[in-house]
mmCIF file of C-alpha atoms in Angstrom:
data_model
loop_
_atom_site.group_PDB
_atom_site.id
_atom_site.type_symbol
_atom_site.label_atom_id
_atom_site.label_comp_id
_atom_site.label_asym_id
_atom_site.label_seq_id
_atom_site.Cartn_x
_atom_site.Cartn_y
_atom_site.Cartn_z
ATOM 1 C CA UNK M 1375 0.000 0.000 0.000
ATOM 2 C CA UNK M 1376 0.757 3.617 -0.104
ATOM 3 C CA UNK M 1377 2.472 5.145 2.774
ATOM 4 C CA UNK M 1378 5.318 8.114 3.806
ATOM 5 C CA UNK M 1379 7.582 8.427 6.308
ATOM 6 C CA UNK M 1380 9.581 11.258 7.367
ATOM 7 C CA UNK M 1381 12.270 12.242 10.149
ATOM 8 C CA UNK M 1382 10.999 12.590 13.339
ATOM 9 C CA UNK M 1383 11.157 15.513 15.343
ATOM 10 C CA UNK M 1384 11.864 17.977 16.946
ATOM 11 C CA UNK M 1385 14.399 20.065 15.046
ATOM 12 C CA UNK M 1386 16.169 22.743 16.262
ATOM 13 C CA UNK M 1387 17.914 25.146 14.315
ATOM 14 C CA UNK M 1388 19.147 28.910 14.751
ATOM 15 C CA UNK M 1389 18.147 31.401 12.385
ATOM 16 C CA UNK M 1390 19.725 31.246 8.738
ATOM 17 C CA UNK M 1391 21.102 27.479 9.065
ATOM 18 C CA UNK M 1392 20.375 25.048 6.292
ATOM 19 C CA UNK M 1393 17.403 23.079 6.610
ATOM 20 C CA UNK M 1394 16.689 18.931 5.318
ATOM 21 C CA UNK M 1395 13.495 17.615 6.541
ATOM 22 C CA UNK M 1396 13.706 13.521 4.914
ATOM 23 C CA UNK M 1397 11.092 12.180 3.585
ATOM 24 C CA UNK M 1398 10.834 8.801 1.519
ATOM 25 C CA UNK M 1399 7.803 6.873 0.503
ATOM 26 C CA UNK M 1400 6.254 3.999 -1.049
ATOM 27 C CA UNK M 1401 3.627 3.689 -3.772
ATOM 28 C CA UNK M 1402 2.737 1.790 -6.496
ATOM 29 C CA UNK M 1403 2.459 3.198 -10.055
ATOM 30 C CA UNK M 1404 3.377 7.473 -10.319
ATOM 31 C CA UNK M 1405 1.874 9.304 -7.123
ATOM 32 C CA UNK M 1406 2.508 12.902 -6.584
ATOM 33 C CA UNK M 1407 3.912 14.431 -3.732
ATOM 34 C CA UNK M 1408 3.717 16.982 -1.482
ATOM 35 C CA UNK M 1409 4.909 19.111 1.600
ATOM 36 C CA UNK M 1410 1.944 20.867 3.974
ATOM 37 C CA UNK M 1411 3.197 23.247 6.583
ATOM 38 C CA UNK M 1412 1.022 23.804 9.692
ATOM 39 C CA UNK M 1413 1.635 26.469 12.085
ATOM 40 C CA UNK M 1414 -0.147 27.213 15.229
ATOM 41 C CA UNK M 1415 -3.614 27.017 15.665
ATOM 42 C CA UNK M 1416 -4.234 26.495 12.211
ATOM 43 C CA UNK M 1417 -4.602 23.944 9.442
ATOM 44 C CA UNK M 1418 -2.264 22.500 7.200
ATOM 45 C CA UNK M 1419 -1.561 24.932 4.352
ATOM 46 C CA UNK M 1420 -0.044 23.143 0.727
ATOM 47 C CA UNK M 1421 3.992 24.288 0.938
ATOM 48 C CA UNK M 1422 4.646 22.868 -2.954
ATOM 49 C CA UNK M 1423 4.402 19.720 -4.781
ATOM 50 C CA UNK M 1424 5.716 17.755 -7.647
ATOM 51 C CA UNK M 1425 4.043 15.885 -9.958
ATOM 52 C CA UNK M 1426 6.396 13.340 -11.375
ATOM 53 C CA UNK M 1427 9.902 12.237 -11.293
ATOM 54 C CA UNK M 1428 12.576 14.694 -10.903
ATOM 55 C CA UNK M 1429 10.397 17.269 -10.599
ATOM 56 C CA UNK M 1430 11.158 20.124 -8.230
ATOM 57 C CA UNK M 1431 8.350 22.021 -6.263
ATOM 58 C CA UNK M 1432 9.365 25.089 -4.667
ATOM 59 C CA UNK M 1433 7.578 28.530 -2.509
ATOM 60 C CA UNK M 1434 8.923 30.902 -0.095
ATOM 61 C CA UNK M 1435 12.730 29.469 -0.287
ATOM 62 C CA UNK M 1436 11.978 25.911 0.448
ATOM 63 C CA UNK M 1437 12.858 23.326 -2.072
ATOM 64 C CA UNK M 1438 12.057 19.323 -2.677
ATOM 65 C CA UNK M 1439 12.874 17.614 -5.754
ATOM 66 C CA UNK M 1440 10.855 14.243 -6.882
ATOM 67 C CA UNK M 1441 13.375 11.651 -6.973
ATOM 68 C CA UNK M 1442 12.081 7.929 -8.128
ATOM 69 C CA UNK M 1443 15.050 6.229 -7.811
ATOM 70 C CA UNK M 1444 15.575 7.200 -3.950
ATOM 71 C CA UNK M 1445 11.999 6.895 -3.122
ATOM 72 C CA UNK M 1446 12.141 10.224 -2.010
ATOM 73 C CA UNK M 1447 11.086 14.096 -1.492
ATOM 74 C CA UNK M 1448 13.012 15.856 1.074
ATOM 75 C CA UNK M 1449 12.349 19.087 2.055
ATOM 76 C CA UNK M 1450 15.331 21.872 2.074
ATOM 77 C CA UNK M 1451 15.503 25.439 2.629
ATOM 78 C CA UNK M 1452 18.533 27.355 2.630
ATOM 79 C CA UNK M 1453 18.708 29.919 5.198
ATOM 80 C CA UNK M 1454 15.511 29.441 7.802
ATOM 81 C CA UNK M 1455 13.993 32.146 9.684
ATOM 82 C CA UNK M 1456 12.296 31.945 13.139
ATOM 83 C CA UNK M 1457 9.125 32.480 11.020
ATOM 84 C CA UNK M 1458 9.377 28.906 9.846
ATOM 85 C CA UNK M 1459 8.977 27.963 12.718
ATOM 86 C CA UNK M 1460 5.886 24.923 12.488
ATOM 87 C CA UNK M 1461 5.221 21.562 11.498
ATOM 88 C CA UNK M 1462 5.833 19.931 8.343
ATOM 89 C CA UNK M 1463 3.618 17.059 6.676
ATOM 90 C CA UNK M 1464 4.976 14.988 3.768
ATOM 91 C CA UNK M 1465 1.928 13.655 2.007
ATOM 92 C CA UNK M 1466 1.313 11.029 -1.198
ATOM 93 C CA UNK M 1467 -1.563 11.281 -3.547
ATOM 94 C CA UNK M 1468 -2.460 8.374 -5.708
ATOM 95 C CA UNK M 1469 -4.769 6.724 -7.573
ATOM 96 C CA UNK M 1470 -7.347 6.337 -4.922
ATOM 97 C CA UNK M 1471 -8.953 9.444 -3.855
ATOM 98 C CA UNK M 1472 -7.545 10.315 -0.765
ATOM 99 C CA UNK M 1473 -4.185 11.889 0.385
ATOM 100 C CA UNK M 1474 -2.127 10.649 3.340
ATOM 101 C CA UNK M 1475 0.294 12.157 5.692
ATOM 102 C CA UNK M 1476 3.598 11.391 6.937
ATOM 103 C CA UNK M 1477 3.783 11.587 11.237
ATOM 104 C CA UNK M 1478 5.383 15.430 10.789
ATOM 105 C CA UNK M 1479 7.992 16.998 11.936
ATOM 106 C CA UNK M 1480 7.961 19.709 14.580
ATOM 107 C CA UNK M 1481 10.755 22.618 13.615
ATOM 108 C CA UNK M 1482 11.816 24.948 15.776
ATOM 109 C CA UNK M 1483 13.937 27.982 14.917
ATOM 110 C CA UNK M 1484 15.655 29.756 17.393
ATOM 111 C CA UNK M 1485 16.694 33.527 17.195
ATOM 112 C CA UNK H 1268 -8.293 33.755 -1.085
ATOM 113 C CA UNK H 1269 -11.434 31.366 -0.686
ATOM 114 C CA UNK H 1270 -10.793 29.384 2.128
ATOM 115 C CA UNK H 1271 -11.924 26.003 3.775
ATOM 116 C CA UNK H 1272 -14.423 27.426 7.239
ATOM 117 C CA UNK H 1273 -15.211 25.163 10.458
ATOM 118 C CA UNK H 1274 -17.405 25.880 12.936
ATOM 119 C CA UNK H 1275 -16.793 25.408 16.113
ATOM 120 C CA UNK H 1276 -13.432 26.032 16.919
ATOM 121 C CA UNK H 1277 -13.662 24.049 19.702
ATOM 122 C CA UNK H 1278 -16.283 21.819 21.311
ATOM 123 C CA UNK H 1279 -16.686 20.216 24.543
ATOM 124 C CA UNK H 1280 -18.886 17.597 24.905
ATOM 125 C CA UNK H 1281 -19.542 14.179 27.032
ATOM 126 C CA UNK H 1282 -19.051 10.655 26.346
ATOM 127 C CA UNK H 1283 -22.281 9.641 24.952
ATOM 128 C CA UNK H 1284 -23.528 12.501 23.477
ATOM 129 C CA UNK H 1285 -23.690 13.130 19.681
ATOM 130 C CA UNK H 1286 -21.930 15.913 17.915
ATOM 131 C CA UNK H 1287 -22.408 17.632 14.785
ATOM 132 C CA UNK H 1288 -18.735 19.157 13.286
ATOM 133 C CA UNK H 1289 -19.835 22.119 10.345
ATOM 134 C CA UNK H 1290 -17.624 22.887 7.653
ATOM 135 C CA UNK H 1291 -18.332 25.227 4.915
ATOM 136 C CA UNK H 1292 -15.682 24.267 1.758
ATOM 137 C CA UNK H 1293 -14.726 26.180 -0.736
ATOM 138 C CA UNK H 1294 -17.533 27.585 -3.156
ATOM 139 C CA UNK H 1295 -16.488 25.776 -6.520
ATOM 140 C CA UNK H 1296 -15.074 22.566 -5.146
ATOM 141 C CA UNK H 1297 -16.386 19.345 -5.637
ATOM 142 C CA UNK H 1298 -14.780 16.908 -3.501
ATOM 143 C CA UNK H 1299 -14.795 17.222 0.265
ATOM 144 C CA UNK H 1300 -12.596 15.290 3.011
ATOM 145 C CA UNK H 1301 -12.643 14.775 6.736
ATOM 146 C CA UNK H 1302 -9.503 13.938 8.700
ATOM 147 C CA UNK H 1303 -8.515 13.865 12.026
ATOM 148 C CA UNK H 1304 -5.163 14.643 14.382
ATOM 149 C CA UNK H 1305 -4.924 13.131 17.584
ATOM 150 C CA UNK H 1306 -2.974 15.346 19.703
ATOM 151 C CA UNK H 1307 0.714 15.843 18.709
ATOM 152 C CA UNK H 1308 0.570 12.810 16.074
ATOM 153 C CA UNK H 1309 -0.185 12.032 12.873
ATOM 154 C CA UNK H 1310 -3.293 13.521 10.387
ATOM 155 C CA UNK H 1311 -5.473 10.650 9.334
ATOM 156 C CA UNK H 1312 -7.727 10.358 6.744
ATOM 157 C CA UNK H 1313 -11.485 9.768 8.272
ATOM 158 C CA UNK H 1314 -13.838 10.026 4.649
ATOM 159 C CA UNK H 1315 -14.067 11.674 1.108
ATOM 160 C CA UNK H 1316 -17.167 12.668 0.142
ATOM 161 C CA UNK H 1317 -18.524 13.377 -3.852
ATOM 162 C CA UNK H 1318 -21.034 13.577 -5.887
ATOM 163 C CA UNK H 1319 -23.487 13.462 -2.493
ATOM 164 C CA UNK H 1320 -22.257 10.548 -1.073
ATOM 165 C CA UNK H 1321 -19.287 8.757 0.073
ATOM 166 C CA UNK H 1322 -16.290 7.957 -2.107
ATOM 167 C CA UNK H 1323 -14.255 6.307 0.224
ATOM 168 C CA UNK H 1324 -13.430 5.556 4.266
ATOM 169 C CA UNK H 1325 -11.407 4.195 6.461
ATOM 170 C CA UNK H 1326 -11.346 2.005 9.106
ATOM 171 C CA UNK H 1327 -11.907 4.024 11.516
ATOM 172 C CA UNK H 1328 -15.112 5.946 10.064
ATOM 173 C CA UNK H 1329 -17.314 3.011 11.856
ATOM 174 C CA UNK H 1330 -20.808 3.287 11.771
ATOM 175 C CA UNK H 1331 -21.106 5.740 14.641
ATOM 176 C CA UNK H 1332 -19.484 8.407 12.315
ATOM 177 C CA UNK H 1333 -21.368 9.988 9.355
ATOM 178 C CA UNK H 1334 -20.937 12.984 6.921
ATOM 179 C CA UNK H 1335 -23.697 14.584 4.945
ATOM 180 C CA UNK H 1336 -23.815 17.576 2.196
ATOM 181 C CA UNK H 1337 -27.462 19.115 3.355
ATOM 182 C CA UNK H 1338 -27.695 22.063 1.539
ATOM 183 C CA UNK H 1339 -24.970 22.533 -1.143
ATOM 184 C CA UNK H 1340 -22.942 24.586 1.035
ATOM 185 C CA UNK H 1341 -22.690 22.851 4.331
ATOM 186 C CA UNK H 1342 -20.579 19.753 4.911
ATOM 187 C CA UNK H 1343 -20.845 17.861 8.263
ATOM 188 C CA UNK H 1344 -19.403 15.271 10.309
ATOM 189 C CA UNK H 1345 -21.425 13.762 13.267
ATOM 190 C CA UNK H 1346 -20.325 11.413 15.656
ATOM 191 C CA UNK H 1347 -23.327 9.558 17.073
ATOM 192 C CA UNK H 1348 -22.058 8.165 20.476
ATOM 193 C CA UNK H 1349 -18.784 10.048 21.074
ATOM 194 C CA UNK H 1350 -15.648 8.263 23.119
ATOM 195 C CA UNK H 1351 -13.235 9.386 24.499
ATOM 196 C CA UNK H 1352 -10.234 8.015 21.912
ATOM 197 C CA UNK H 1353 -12.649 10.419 19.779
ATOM 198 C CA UNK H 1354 -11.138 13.731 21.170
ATOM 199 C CA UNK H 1355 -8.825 15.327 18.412
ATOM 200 C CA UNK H 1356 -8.535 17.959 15.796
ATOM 201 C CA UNK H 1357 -10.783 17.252 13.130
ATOM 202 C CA UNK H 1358 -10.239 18.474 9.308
ATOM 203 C CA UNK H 1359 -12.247 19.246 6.822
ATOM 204 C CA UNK H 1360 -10.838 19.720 3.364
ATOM 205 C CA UNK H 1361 -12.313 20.708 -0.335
ATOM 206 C CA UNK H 1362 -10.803 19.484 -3.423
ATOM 207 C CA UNK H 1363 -11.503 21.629 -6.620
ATOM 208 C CA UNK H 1364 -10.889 18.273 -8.999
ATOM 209 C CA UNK H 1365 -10.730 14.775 -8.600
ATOM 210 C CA UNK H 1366 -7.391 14.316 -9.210
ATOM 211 C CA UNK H 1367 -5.037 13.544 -7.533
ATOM 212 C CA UNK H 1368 -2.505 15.718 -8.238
ATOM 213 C CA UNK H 1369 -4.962 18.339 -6.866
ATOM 214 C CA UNK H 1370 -4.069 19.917 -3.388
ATOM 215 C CA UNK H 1371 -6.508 19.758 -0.474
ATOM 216 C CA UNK H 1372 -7.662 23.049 1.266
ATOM 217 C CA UNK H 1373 -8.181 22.607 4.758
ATOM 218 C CA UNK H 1374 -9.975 24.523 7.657
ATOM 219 C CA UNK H 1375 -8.260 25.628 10.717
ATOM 220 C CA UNK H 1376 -9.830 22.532 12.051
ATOM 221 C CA UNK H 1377 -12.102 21.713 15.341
ATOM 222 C CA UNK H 1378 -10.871 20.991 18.446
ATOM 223 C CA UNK H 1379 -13.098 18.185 20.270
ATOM 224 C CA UNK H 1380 -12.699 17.292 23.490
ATOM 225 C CA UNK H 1381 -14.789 14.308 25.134
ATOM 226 C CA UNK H 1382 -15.387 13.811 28.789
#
C-alpha cells in the first residue's frame, strides 16, 4: 500500500542554518507528492508539490525535488527564519482518492 | 483567497452525546474530506465525500461516524455516540478536482474534546 515516512522531530535550528526535513515513501504506479506546513492554531496549508519524477516544487525558499530512484522528497531550505517555525507534513496522492500524511515533523527555529 | 471554514473552533462535549462538526468548503469545489489529528501525532484520513455521497473511508469511520452535504454549502461530520479516543482535531478539506494531483484546502480545524 501507499504510505510516507519522514524524520521525526523535533528540530532545532538557529536562524539562517540550512534546513533537510527527509522524507521517503512507497507507492505503487506514479503518485505525486507533497509538503503541507502547519503552524499554530491552524490547518495544514499546501507548501509545494511535484508531480512526477525529478520534478522540483518550490515557494517561499523551500525546495524538494521528486526523486524515483531514492523513493524520495526531502524538504530543504537554505537559510531558515524563526518564522518557519511549524510543522511539516509529507503527504502522497495516488490513484485512490484520498491523500495521506507522513507523522510530521515539529521545527523549531531559534533567534 | 477562498478558504476552507469550520465551525466550532472548539467543542466540549460528554461521552455519549452526539456531535455535529460544520464545515463550509470552498464555493467551486467538488470533492470534500474529513480527517482527524490526535494530539501531537499524525493527520489521518477519516472520509471523502462526492457527488453526495461517500467515495471512500477508512477504518476508523465506523458506523457511529457519518458525513452529509445538506444544503450545497454545508458539509458535516457527526459522531453519534462520542468516546473518548474520539477527542482530536478534526479536518475538513475541499478538493476543486478529482485528481489527484490536486491539493486539499483545509480549515483551521475543530478541536473536540470528550469527557
Amino acid at each position: 500500500g501507499n504510505s510516507v515516512t519522514q524524520m521525526e522531530g523535533p528540530v532545532t535550528l538557529s536562524e539562517e542554518a540550512f534546513l533537510t526535513i527527509n522524507c521517503t515513501y512507497t507507492a505503487t504506479g506514479y503518485p505525486s507528492l507533497f509538503w503541507y506546513v502547519q503552524y499554530p492554531g491552524e490547518g495544514l496549508q499546501l507548501l509545494l508539490k511535484a508531480t512526477k519524477a525529478d520534478d522540483k516544487g518550490s515557494n517561499k525558499g523551500f525546495e524538494a525535488t521528486y526523486r524515483k530512484e531514492t523513493t524520495s522528497f526531502h524538504l530543504e531550505k537554505g537559510s531558515v527564519q524563526v518564522s518557519d517555525s511549524a510543522v511539516y507534513f509529507c503527504a502522497l496522492g495516488n490513484r485512490d482518492d484520498k491523500i495521506i500524511f507522513g507523522k510530521g515533523t515539529r521545527l523549531h527555529i531559534l533567534p | 483567497e477562498p478558504e476552507v471554514t469550520q465551525t466550532p473552533s472548539h467543542q466540549v462535549t460528554q461521552m455519549g452525546q452526539e456531535v455535529i462538526l460544520r464545515c463550509v468548503p470552498i464555493s467551486n469545489h467538488l470533492y470534500f474530506y474529513w480527517y482527524r489529528q490526535i494530539l501531537g501525532q499524525k493527520v489521518e484520513f477519516l472520509v471523502s465525500f462526492y457527488n453526495n455521497e461517500i467515495s471512500e473511508k477508512s477504518e476508523i469511520f465506523d458506523d457511529q461516524f457519518s458525513v452529509e452535504r445538506p444544503d450545497g454549502s454545508n458539509f458535516t461530520l457527526k459522531i453519534r455516540s462520542t468516546k473518548l479516543e474520539d477527542s482530536a482535531m478534526y479536518f475538513c478539506a475541499s478538493r476543486e478536482l478529482g485528481s489527484y494531483n490536486s491539493p486539499l484546502h483545509f480549515g483551521n480545524g475543530t478541536r473536540l474534546t470528550v469527557t
